[in-house]
Structures are given as structure tokens and as C-alpha cells.
Amino acid sequence: MKPAPLDHAAPTTVGEAVALLNDPEREAVALAGGQSLMPMLNLRLARPDLLVDLTRIEGLDHIRESGGWIEMGAMATKRAVERSSLVRERQPMWHEATLQIGHPQIRNRGTVGGSMAQADPAAEYPAAAVALGGEVKAVGPSGERTIPATEFFLGYLTTALAPGEILTEVRVPVLPPGRGWAFREVCRRHGDFAMAGTAVTVDLDASGRCTATRIALFGVGPVPSRAVEAEKIVDGEAPGEEVFERAGRAAAGAIDEPLADVHASADYRRNLAAVLTGRALAQAVTRAARPEGS
């Protein structure tokens, strides 16, 4: 199929893009990499009057470190993140999440901001952002604001972006020395969306016990979410298989609205969440126990 008739605009500044998106006479939508939007347009699941193309706006494709954060412009491609030595060395979980996104052709076009704004519950970047305590920056008619990742995803394909706002930057903390991490998912075929996945970070205190544990699940509910009760089970405990299994069961049991579709039942996704959480915790602890935390 082909998209319904629509107009195309290619602003060169964020201000121009915001103005176009807030035209009361038009139903406008922003276009980043187009890997999610274009299929929706072709299937006529989205029928805007105006496509606001962000590709000509300069300064939205940066990847840099600043003040303990890795900052990625919304138009930075996933391929650029994949090839970034800064991301690979300073935030390896984000790099690993990138490698599990689709195929090279998808990563060549798909953008960091587009993935976050699309808010697919099975997408890797939203889950990694939640696990790492990331943030997004958005610009709209009222100016710029920062939104924590844990508050950004509101429901299935729904975010905290206000009408007319543009996501301009995603940032995640640099991984501290000694912090263990793991990012694991299960899909039917390489490059498919995950049926279930988990992103984990954990520290070890001086006595070798787990602390500062963060567990985020994705692909199992309408949004990526922290498994807070599972984190409490792990914190303060000596790492071990029994603890990790209990945490996995707690993480799976806390899923409020498990997804069910042709790819996997709700029960299967719960089981995957439990198993992946336990395995990810074991891998994260192994990394935390190494002097370099890698």
C-alpha cells in the first residue's frame, strides 16, 4: 500500500519543526529514521496531513560524554551508536542493547530518538534507559524540559511527550567502575522484536553482597518497567543461584498486564522473564566481581 495523501516539510531548526508540529490547521507528525513510522503510513494506520522531516536539522546527531552522562542526539543513528568507541567503552550495556536491534539495514536508518519516541514495549533502548536511570530532553512551545525514562513511557506506544513536542536528546549515565551489567532477550529469529527481555545492573559491596540492583523487563507488558520487588530480594544478599531464581520469580509475578499474541502466550512470557532475570543477574554479578567490571 501507499500512504494517504500528505504534505512534506523539512525544517532546518528545532524551532521551525516545533512551529510546524503546532500548526492548529494541520495534523502533523515528526519523521526521524522512519523505521516505525513509514510502515504505519504505508498501511494507513497513521494518516497525518503533514510529515515534518527532522533529517535536515543540524546538531541533533551528536554522541558525546558530558558531566558523567553519555548524551545522544535524537537523530543519531543506531549504527553510529554501534560504531562509537565512547559508547562501547563508557556505557557497554547501551552498546550491547544496540547490537540486538534488528539488522544492519535497520540500524543504518533507525535513530535513538525515534526508538524512544515510538515506545514499542519490545524495543531495546527504552528498557536500557529505564534500567540505567536515563533521561530524555524534549522541546516544545513552552521550551525545553527533561523527563526521566521511568516517567517517559506511559502505555503501549504512548509517551509523556506533549502534543507538539520533539524529543531532542537521550542521555544515560556513564557506567561506574565495578558495576556489573547484563542485557538479555529472547526472540524467535535474530533481528525480531523480543518476546521477553531484561536489563540488569548490580554492584557488590566490600563484603561481596549485592547492592544498588536495578532490573528492567521489556517485551512482557505495555511499557518497560522496573522489577522493584525483585531488586529488594537481591539487595543485601550474597550472590547465588537460589537468590537469583527467587528474584526471577518475583520479577515475573509482578508483571501486571502480560502481553499475549501469536508469538508467545502470557504464561510463556512470564516464564521467560523469570529465567532471563536469573541469568542476567548471574552475568551482571560476574562482571561486577571483575576489577574492570567488564
Short mmCIF file of C-alpha atoms in Angstrom, two decimals:
data_model
loop_
_atom_site.label_atom_id
_atom_site.label_comp_id
_atom_site.label_asym_id
_atom_site.label_seq_id
_atom_site.Cartn_x
_atom_site.Cartn_y
_atom_site.Cartn_z
CA MET A 1 0.00 0.00 0.00
CA LYS A 2 0.93 3.65 -0.22
CA PRO A 3 0.42 6.43 2.33
CA ALA A 4 -2.67 8.58 2.20
CA PRO A 5 -2.02 11.98 0.58
CA LEU A 6 0.08 14.25 2.80
CA ASP A 7 2.47 17.19 2.63
CA HIS A 8 6.17 17.10 3.49
CA ALA A 9 8.22 19.76 5.26
CA ALA A 10 11.94 19.70 6.01
CA PRO A 11 12.76 22.35 8.64
CA THR A 12 16.37 23.21 9.40
CA THR A 13 15.94 24.20 13.06
CA VAL A 14 14.18 22.70 16.07
CA GLY A 15 12.15 25.90 16.42
CA GLU A 16 10.82 25.58 12.89
CA ALA A 17 9.92 21.94 13.47
CA VAL A 18 8.07 22.76 16.69
CA ALA A 19 6.13 25.51 14.92
CA LEU A 20 5.08 23.13 12.15
CA LEU A 21 4.01 20.46 14.62
CA ASN A 22 1.88 23.01 16.46
CA ASP A 23 0.03 24.34 13.43
CA PRO A 24 -3.63 24.16 14.58
CA GLU A 25 -4.78 23.74 10.97
CA ARG A 26 -2.74 20.58 10.34
CA GLU A 27 -2.35 17.13 11.83
CA ALA A 28 1.42 16.87 11.77
CA VAL A 29 3.80 14.09 12.77
CA ALA A 30 7.59 14.11 13.12
CA LEU A 31 9.74 11.82 10.97
CA ALA A 32 13.14 10.68 12.27
CA GLY A 33 14.59 7.47 10.82
CA GLY A 34 11.20 6.26 9.63
CA GLN A 35 11.70 2.60 10.54
CA SER A 36 8.44 2.53 12.50
CA LEU A 37 6.52 5.46 11.03
CA MET A 38 6.85 4.61 7.35
CA PRO A 39 5.25 1.15 7.65
CA MET A 40 2.42 2.74 9.64
CA LEU A 41 1.93 5.33 6.89
CA ASN A 42 2.04 2.70 4.16
CA LEU A 43 -0.57 0.61 5.96
CA ARG A 44 -2.57 3.78 6.63
CA LEU A 45 -2.53 3.12 10.35
CA ALA A 46 -1.34 6.74 10.58
CA ARG A 47 -2.90 9.39 8.34
CA PRO A 48 -1.34 12.79 9.12
CA ASP A 49 -1.75 15.85 6.90
CA LEU A 50 1.90 16.86 7.26
CA LEU A 51 5.16 14.96 7.65
CA VAL A 52 7.77 17.06 9.50
CA ASP A 53 11.11 15.61 8.41
CA LEU A 54 13.82 16.15 11.06
CA THR A 55 16.76 14.93 8.99
CA ARG A 56 17.95 18.41 7.91
CA ILE A 57 18.16 19.84 11.41
CA GLU A 58 21.81 20.25 12.37
CA GLY A 59 23.08 19.39 15.83
CA LEU A 60 20.73 16.50 16.60
CA ASP A 61 23.10 13.64 15.77
CA HIS A 62 25.80 14.07 18.43
CA ILE A 63 27.25 11.32 20.62
CA ARG A 64 29.34 12.74 23.45
CA GLU A 65 30.22 12.50 27.12
CA SER A 66 29.40 15.37 29.44
CA GLY A 67 29.27 15.56 33.23
CA GLY A 68 29.08 11.81 33.77
CA TRP A 69 26.46 11.25 31.06
CA ILE A 70 26.54 9.80 27.56
CA GLU A 71 24.45 12.22 25.51
CA MET A 72 22.99 11.09 22.19
CA GLY A 73 21.13 13.41 19.88
CA ALA A 74 17.72 12.18 18.82
CA MET A 75 18.84 11.85 15.19
CA ALA A 76 21.98 9.84 15.98
CA THR A 77 21.55 6.55 14.14
CA LYS A 78 21.79 3.22 15.87
CA ARG A 79 24.65 2.38 13.52
CA ALA A 80 26.55 5.43 14.75
CA VAL A 81 25.99 4.28 18.34
CA GLU A 82 27.10 0.77 17.43
CA ARG A 83 30.35 2.11 15.97
CA SER A 84 31.02 4.59 18.79
CA SER A 85 34.06 3.67 20.86
CA LEU A 86 32.83 6.12 23.51
CA VAL A 87 29.57 4.21 23.96
CA ARG A 88 31.28 0.82 23.80
CA GLU A 89 33.83 1.73 26.48
CA ARG A 90 31.84 4.04 28.75
CA GLN A 91 28.34 2.55 28.56
CA PRO A 92 28.66 -1.09 27.41
CA MET A 93 25.06 -2.00 28.24
CA TRP A 94 23.77 0.59 25.79
CA HIS A 95 26.19 -0.72 23.20
CA GLU A 96 25.03 -4.31 23.78
CA ALA A 97 21.39 -3.24 23.51
CA THR A 98 22.23 -1.59 20.18
CA LEU A 99 23.72 -4.79 18.77
CA GLN A 100 20.46 -6.62 19.44
CA ILE A 101 18.31 -4.17 17.46
CA GLY A 102 17.13 -5.57 14.13
CA HIS A 103 19.70 -5.88 11.35
CA PRO A 104 22.40 -3.51 10.00
CA GLN A 105 19.97 -2.07 7.47
CA ILE A 106 17.58 -1.12 10.28
CA ARG A 107 20.37 0.33 12.41
CA ASN A 108 21.64 2.36 9.45
CA ARG A 109 18.39 4.33 9.33
CA GLY A 110 16.78 3.97 12.74
CA THR A 111 17.53 6.67 15.28
CA VAL A 112 17.97 6.82 19.03
CA GLY A 113 15.19 9.36 19.46
CA GLY A 114 12.84 7.59 17.09
CA SER A 115 13.08 4.35 19.07
CA MET A 116 12.41 6.12 22.35
CA ALA A 117 9.51 8.18 20.99
CA GLN A 118 7.89 5.16 19.33
CA ALA A 119 7.87 3.41 22.74
CA ASP A 120 7.43 -0.11 21.46
CA PRO A 121 7.28 -2.31 24.58
CA ALA A 122 9.63 -4.84 22.97
CA ALA A 123 12.26 -2.28 21.94
CA GLU A 124 15.73 -2.40 23.46
CA TYR A 125 16.55 1.28 24.03
CA PRO A 126 13.56 2.09 26.25
CA ALA A 127 14.39 -0.85 28.54
CA ALA A 128 18.06 0.06 28.73
CA ALA A 129 17.15 3.67 29.54
CA VAL A 130 14.86 2.57 32.37
CA ALA A 131 17.46 0.18 33.81
CA LEU A 132 20.24 2.76 33.64
CA GLY A 133 18.27 5.69 35.01
CA GLY A 134 18.37 7.57 31.72
CA GLU A 135 16.60 10.77 30.71
CA VAL A 136 15.21 12.38 27.59
CA LYS A 137 15.13 16.03 26.61
CA ALA A 138 12.15 17.44 24.77
CA VAL A 139 11.48 20.83 23.20
CA GLY A 140 8.02 22.27 22.65
CA PRO A 141 6.16 25.57 22.58
CA SER A 142 6.90 26.10 26.29
CA GLY A 143 10.63 25.46 25.95
CA GLU A 144 12.89 22.56 26.90
CA ARG A 145 12.31 20.03 29.65
CA THR A 146 13.95 16.85 30.92
CA ILE A 147 11.93 13.69 31.57
CA PRO A 148 13.27 10.66 33.49
CA ALA A 149 12.99 7.45 31.48
CA THR A 150 10.98 5.86 34.30
CA GLU A 151 8.31 8.53 33.76
CA PHE A 152 8.52 8.77 29.99
CA PHE A 153 6.73 5.57 28.93
CA LEU A 154 3.04 5.78 29.84
CA GLY A 155 1.44 2.92 27.92
CA TYR A 156 1.55 0.95 24.70
CA LEU A 157 3.19 3.24 22.10
CA THR A 158 2.44 6.19 24.40
CA THR A 159 4.93 8.57 25.99
CA ALA A 160 4.96 11.68 28.15
CA LEU A 161 5.73 13.87 25.13
CA ALA A 162 3.12 16.62 24.95
CA PRO A 163 1.43 17.40 21.62
CA GLY A 164 3.85 19.41 19.52
CA GLU A 165 6.96 18.45 21.48
CA ILE A 166 10.07 17.00 19.84
CA LEU A 167 12.43 14.61 21.59
CA THR A 168 15.88 16.12 21.04
CA GLU A 169 18.29 14.09 23.18
CA VAL A 170 18.61 10.84 25.11
CA ARG A 171 21.19 10.54 27.86
CA VAL A 172 22.30 7.72 30.12
CA PRO A 173 24.86 7.72 32.94
CA VAL A 174 28.37 6.51 32.31
CA LEU A 175 28.77 3.04 33.80
CA PRO A 176 30.65 3.42 37.13
CA PRO A 177 33.77 1.28 37.63
CA GLY A 178 32.94 -2.10 39.12
CA ARG A 179 29.24 -2.03 38.28
CA GLY A 180 28.03 -5.27 36.72
CA TRP A 181 25.51 -5.30 33.91
CA ALA A 182 23.67 -7.67 31.62
CA PHE A 183 21.22 -7.29 28.75
CA ARG A 184 19.42 -10.43 27.60
CA GLU A 185 16.45 -11.14 25.36
CA VAL A 186 14.75 -13.99 23.54
CA CYS A 187 13.33 -13.63 20.03
CA ARG A 188 12.03 -16.12 17.51
CA ARG A 189 14.70 -15.17 14.97
CA HIS A 190 17.72 -12.89 15.09
CA GLY A 191 16.57 -9.35 14.41
CA ASP A 192 12.96 -9.90 15.52
CA PHE A 193 11.43 -7.94 18.37
CA ALA A 194 11.99 -9.61 21.72
CA MET A 195 9.31 -11.86 23.16
CA ALA A 196 10.85 -11.01 26.52
CA GLY A 197 13.99 -9.37 27.79
CA THR A 198 15.69 -7.96 30.83
CA ALA A 199 18.33 -5.32 31.56
CA VAL A 200 20.20 -5.55 34.87
CA THR A 201 22.84 -3.60 36.77
CA VAL A 202 24.27 -4.53 40.18
CA ASP A 203 27.10 -3.52 42.50
CA LEU A 204 28.94 -5.59 45.08
CA ASP A 205 29.81 -4.07 48.46
CA ALA A 206 33.01 -4.67 50.41
CA SER A 207 31.65 -7.93 51.80
CA GLY A 208 30.69 -9.22 48.36
CA ARG A 209 26.94 -8.71 48.81
CA CYS A 210 24.70 -7.28 46.12
CA THR A 211 23.66 -3.65 46.29
CA ALA A 212 22.10 -0.95 44.08
CA THR A 213 20.39 -3.61 41.95
CA ARG A 214 18.24 -2.42 39.05
CA ILE A 215 16.15 -4.79 36.94
CA ALA A 216 14.06 -3.69 33.95
CA LEU A 217 11.80 -6.01 31.98
CA PHE A 218 10.66 -5.46 28.40
CA GLY A 219 8.57 -7.24 25.81
CA VAL A 220 6.27 -8.60 28.51
CA GLY A 221 3.97 -5.64 29.25
CA PRO A 222 2.78 -2.38 27.71
CA VAL A 223 5.88 -0.49 28.90
CA PRO A 224 9.40 -1.36 30.07
CA SER A 225 9.25 -1.47 33.85
CA ARG A 226 11.42 -1.80 36.92
CA ALA A 227 11.05 -5.05 38.88
CA VAL A 228 11.33 -3.33 42.26
CA GLU A 229 10.35 -6.28 44.44
CA ALA A 230 12.88 -8.48 42.69
CA GLU A 231 15.55 -5.84 43.28
CA LYS A 232 14.75 -5.89 47.01
CA ILE A 233 15.24 -9.66 47.12
CA VAL A 234 18.74 -9.33 45.69
CA ASP A 235 20.00 -6.28 47.59
CA GLY A 236 21.91 -7.17 50.75
CA GLU A 237 22.25 -10.84 49.79
CA ALA A 238 25.32 -12.82 48.84
CA PRO A 239 25.01 -13.67 45.14
CA GLY A 240 23.88 -17.17 44.37
CA GLU A 241 21.59 -19.25 42.20
CA GLU A 242 18.83 -19.51 44.82
CA VAL A 243 18.66 -15.74 45.28
CA PHE A 244 18.63 -15.14 41.54
CA GLU A 245 15.86 -17.67 40.99
CA ARG A 246 13.72 -16.06 43.70
CA ALA A 247 14.29 -12.68 42.14
CA GLY A 248 13.32 -14.03 38.73
CA ARG A 249 10.06 -15.44 40.07
CA ALA A 250 9.30 -12.16 41.81
CA ALA A 251 10.00 -10.19 38.62
CA ALA A 252 7.70 -12.43 36.59
CA GLY A 253 4.98 -12.37 39.23
CA ALA A 254 4.92 -8.58 39.27
CA ILE A 255 4.00 -8.25 35.58
CA ASP A 256 0.56 -6.61 35.72
CA GLU A 257 -0.61 -6.98 32.12
CA PRO A 258 1.48 -9.64 30.39
CA LEU A 259 1.36 -9.41 26.63
CA ALA A 260 -0.09 -12.31 24.66
CA ASP A 261 -0.02 -12.61 20.88
CA VAL A 262 0.72 -15.05 18.06
CA HIS A 263 4.39 -15.13 19.06
CA ALA A 264 4.04 -16.06 22.73
CA SER A 265 1.38 -16.56 25.38
CA ALA A 266 1.25 -14.54 28.59
CA ASP A 267 2.39 -17.56 30.62
CA TYR A 268 5.33 -18.18 28.31
CA ARG A 269 6.40 -14.55 28.57
CA ARG A 270 6.22 -14.74 32.37
CA ASN A 271 8.40 -17.83 32.32
CA LEU A 272 10.90 -16.15 30.01
CA ALA A 273 11.02 -13.11 32.29
CA ALA A 274 11.83 -15.29 35.30
CA VAL A 275 14.56 -17.27 33.55
CA LEU A 276 16.15 -14.26 31.84
CA THR A 277 16.20 -12.24 35.06
CA GLY A 278 18.01 -15.00 36.92
CA ARG A 279 20.55 -15.46 34.16
CA ALA A 280 21.09 -11.72 33.74
CA LEU A 281 21.71 -11.30 37.48
CA ALA A 282 24.32 -14.07 37.41
CA GLN A 283 26.06 -12.47 34.44
CA ALA A 284 25.95 -8.99 35.98
CA VAL A 285 27.44 -10.23 39.25
CA THR A 286 30.23 -11.97 37.35
CA ARG A 287 31.08 -8.70 35.64
CA ALA A 288 30.89 -6.76 38.92
CA ALA A 289 33.33 -9.18 40.55
CA ARG A 290 36.00 -8.44 37.94
CA PRO A 291 38.29 -5.49 38.70
CA GLU A 292 37.38 -3.77 35.42
CA GLY A 293 33.65 -4.58 35.76
CA SER A 294 33.56 -5.90 32.18
#
